[in-house]
Short mmCIF file of C-alpha atoms in Angstrom, two decimals:
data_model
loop_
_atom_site.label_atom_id
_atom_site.label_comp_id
_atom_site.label_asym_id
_atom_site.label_seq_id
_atom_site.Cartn_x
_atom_site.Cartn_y
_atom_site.Cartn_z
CA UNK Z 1 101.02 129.76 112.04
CA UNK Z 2 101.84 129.61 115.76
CA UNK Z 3 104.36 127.61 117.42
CA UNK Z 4 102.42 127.36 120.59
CA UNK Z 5 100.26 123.85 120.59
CA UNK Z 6 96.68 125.53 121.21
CA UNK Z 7 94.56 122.89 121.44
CA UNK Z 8 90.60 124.13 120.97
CA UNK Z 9 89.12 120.88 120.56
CA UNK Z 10 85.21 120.80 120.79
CA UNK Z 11 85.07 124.69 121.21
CA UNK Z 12 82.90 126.21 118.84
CA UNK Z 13 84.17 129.59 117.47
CA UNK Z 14 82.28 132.76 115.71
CA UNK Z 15 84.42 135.16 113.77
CA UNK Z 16 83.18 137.94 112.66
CA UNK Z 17 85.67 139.39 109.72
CA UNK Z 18 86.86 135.31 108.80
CA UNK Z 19 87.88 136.37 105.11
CA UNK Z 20 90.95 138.37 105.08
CA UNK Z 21 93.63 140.03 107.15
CA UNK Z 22 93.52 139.67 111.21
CA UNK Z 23 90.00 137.00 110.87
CA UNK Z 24 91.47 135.25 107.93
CA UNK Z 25 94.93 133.96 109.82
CA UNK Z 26 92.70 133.56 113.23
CA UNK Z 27 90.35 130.98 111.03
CA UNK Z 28 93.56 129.22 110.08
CA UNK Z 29 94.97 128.96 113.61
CA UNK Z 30 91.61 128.09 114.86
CA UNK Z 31 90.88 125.45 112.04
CA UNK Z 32 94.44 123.95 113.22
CA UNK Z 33 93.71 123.82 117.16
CA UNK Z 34 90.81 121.34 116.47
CA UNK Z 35 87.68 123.97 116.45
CA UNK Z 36 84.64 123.96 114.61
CA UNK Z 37 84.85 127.34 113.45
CA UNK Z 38 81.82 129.48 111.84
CA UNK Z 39 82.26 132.72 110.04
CA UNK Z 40 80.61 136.03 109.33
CA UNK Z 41 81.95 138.30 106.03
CA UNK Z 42 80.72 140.46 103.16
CA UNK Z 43 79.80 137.27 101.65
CA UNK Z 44 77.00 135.98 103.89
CA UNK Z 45 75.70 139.34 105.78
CA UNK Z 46 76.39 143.19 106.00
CA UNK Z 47 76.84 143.71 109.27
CA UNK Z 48 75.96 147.33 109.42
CA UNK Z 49 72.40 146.51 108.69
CA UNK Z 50 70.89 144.71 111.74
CA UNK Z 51 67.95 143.12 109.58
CA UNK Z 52 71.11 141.22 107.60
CA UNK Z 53 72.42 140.44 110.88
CA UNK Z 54 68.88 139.30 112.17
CA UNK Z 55 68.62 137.61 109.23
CA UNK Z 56 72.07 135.66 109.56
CA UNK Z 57 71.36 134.07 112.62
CA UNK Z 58 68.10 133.18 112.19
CA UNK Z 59 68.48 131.44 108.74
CA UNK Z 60 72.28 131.01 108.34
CA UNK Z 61 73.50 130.36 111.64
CA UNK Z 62 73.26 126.57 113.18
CA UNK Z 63 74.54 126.10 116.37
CA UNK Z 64 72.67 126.28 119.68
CA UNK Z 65 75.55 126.52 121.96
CA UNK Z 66 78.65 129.09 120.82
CA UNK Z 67 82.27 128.93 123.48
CA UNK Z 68 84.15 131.66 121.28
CA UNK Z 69 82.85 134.71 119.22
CA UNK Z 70 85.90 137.03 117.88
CA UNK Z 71 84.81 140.57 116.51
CA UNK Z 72 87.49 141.58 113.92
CA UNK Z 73 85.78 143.51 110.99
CA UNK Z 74 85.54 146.96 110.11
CA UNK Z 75 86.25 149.68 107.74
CA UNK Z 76 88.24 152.23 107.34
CA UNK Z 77 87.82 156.06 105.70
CA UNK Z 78 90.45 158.61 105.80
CA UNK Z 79 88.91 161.59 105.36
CA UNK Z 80 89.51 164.79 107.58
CA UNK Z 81 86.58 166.05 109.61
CA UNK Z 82 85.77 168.79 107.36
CA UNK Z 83 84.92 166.11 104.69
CA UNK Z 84 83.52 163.50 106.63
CA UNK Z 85 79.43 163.29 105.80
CA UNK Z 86 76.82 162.10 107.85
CA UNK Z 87 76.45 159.21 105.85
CA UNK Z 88 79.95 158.09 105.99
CA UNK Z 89 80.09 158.38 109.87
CA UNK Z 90 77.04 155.94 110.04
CA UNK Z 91 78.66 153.70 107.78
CA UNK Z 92 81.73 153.60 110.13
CA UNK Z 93 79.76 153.41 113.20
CA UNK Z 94 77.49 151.27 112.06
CA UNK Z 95 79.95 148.59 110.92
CA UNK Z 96 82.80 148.70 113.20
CA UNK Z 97 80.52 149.12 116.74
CA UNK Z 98 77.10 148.96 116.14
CA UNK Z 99 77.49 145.46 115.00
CA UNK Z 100 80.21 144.45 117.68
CA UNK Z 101 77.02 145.49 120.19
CA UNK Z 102 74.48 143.26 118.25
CA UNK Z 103 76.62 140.18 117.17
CA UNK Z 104 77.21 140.02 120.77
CA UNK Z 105 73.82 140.27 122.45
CA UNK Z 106 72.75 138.00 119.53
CA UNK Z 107 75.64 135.14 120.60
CA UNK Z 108 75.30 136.01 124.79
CA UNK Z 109 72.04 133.92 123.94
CA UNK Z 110 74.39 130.77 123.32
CA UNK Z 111 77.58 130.73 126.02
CA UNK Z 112 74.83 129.03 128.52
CA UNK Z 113 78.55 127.03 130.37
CA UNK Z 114 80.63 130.32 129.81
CA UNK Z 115 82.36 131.87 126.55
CA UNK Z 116 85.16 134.15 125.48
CA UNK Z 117 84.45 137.33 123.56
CA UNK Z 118 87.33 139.28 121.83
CA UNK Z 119 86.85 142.42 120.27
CA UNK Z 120 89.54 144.10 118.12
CA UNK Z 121 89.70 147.49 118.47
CA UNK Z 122 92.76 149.76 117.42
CA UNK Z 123 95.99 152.02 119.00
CA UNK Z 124 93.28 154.30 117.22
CA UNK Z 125 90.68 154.10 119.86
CA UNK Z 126 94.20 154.53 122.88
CA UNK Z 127 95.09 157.49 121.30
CA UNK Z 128 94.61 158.77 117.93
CA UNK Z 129 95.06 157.92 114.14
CA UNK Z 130 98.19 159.23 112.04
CA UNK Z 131 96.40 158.14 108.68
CA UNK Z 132 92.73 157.29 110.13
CA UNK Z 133 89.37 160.10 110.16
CA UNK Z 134 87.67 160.91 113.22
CA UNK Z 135 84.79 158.40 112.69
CA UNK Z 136 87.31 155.57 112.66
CA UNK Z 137 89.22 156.68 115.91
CA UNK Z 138 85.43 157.01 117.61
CA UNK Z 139 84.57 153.60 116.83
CA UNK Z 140 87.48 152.45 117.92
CA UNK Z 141 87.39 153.96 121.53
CA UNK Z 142 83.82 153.11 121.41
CA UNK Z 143 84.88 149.32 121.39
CA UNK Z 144 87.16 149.81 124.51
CA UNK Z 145 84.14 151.06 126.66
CA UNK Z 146 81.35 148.21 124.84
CA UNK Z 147 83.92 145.82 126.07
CA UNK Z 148 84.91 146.84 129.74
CA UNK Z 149 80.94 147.46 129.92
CA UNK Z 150 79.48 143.64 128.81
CA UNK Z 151 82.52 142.86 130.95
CA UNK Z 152 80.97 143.74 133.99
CA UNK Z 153 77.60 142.76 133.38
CA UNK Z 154 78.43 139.31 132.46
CA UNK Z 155 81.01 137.74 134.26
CA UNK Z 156 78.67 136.36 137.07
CA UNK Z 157 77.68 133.86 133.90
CA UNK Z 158 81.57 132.86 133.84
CA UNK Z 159 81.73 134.81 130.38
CA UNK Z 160 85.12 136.60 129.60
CA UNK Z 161 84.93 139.70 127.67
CA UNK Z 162 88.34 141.55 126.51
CA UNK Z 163 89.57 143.77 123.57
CA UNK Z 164 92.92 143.53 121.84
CA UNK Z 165 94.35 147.16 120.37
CA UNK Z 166 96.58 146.22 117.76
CA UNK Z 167 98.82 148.96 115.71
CA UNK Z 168 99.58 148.85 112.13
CA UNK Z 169 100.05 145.57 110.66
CA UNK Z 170 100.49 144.37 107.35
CA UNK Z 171 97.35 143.88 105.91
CA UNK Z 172 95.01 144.99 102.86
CA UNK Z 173 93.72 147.54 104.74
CA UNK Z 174 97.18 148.78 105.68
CA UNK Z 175 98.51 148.78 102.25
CA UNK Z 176 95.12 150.53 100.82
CA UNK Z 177 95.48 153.15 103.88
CA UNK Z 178 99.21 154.19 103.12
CA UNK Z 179 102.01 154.14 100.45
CA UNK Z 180 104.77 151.80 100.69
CA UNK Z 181 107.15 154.76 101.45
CA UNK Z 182 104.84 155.69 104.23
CA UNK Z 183 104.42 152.41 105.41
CA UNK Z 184 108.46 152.16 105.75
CA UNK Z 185 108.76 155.58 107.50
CA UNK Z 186 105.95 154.08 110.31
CA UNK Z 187 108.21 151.23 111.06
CA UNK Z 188 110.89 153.04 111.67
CA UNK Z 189 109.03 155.25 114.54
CA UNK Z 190 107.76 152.41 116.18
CA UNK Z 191 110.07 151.19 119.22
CA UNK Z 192 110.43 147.78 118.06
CA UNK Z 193 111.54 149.04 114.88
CA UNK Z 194 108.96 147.32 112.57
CA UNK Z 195 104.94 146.72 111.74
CA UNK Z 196 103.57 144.03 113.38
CA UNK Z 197 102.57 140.61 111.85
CA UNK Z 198 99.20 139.62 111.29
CA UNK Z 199 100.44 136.58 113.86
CA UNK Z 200 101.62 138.33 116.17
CA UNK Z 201 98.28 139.79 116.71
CA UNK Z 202 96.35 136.73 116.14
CA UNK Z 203 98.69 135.30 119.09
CA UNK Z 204 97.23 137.86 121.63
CA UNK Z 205 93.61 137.17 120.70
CA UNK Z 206 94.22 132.97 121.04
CA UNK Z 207 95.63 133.59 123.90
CA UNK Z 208 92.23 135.48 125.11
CA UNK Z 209 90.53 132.77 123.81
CA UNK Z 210 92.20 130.00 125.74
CA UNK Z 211 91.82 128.33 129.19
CA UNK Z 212 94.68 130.15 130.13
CA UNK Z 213 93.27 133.57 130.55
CA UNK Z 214 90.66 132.07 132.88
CA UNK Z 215 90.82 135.30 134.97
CA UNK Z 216 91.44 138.08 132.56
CA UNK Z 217 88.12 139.91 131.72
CA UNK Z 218 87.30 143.34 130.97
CA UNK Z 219 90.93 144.23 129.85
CA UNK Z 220 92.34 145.79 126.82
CA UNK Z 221 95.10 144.15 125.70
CA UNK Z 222 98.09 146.64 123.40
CA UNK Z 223 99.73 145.07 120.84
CA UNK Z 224 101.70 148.06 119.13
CA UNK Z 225 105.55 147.81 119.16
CA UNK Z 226 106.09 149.73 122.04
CA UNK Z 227 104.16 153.20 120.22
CA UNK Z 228 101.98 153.87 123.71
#
């Protein structure tokens, strides 16, 4: 947990990704600074189909009014180009920007007094993947541009719209991407000598969240050690 006193009393907060890794320790922090927070996983929709998305908030998902959706989730192949089929890339797509586009026109329906929206995107979509394939690193990017984009086109309605690019930090997915030898050698590259926290990355996003980023919209903000 934190030591910074968030306080999100009264705010009502969407993750999408709540079960494990980056969404699971936001929940936690979110849970602790007083909101009422709602999540989206493998459990209650697959967000690469946009009927089970449709279906979500129709059926599944209560509130009128929403302050604070979060976009974490996604997947991750490793396969080289040569080996990457059609299907796969629409899987990626599909799941880790497709859905960031339709959660959020779905939720832009509910911030009628304002709203944050974070998306996480990746040093990935900056630059490149080390370990990632191509249909990873194109999502990523994508997320960049979706978020500068809604950025613009909705801040007359006081809504703030920013990405966070973290690099590799020590989650599942990490530890199912690369060996522990490998994982070691990657810390050692990085500037600050180490992999990041999952906290240290839910930091950035809270503070994205918060009051005090009142005038930060349509940024991307690095969280990576020092790498780029």
């Amino acid at each position: 947990m934190s030591n910074i006193n968030w306080d999100f009393s009264n705010r009502k907060v969407l993750i999408v990704g709540d079960s494990r890794g980056i969404g699971s320790c936001l929940r936690a922090n979110f849970v602790k600074a007083g909101a009422e927070v709602y999540g989206i996983n493998s459990s209650n929709c697959d967000i690469s189909s946009i009927d089970d998305i449709d279906s979500f908030f129709t059926h599944r998902f209560n509130p009128d009014e929403l302050d604070i959706l979060v976009n974490v989730a996604g997947i991750n192949y490793t396969n080289k180009i040569e080996y990457v089929s059609s299907k796969e890339w629409d899987e990626v797509l599909d799941t880790n920007l497709r859905s960031f586009f339709y959660i959020t026109q779905q939720v832009l329906y509910k911030m009628d007094n304002g709203g944050k929206i974070v998306n996480v995107s990746s040093i990935a979509g900056r630059n490149k993947s080390v370990v990632s394939g191509v249909h990873y690193t194109a999502s990523k990017a994508g997320i960049i541009g979706l978020t500068k984009q809604i950025a613009h086109e909705v801040g007359s309605r006081n809504i703030c719209v920013n990405a966070v690019c973290p690099s590799q930090t020590k989650t599942d997915m990490l530890q199912q991407s690369m060996t522990e030898e490998e994982i070691k050698e990657l810390g050692k590259s990085i500037p600050l000598g180490r992999i990041a926290e999952v906290q240290e990355v839910v930091n950035g996003i809270l503070f994205l969240c918060s009051d005090e980023s009142s005038y930060i919209t349509g940024t991307t903000l690095d969280i990576n050690g020092g790498q780029i």
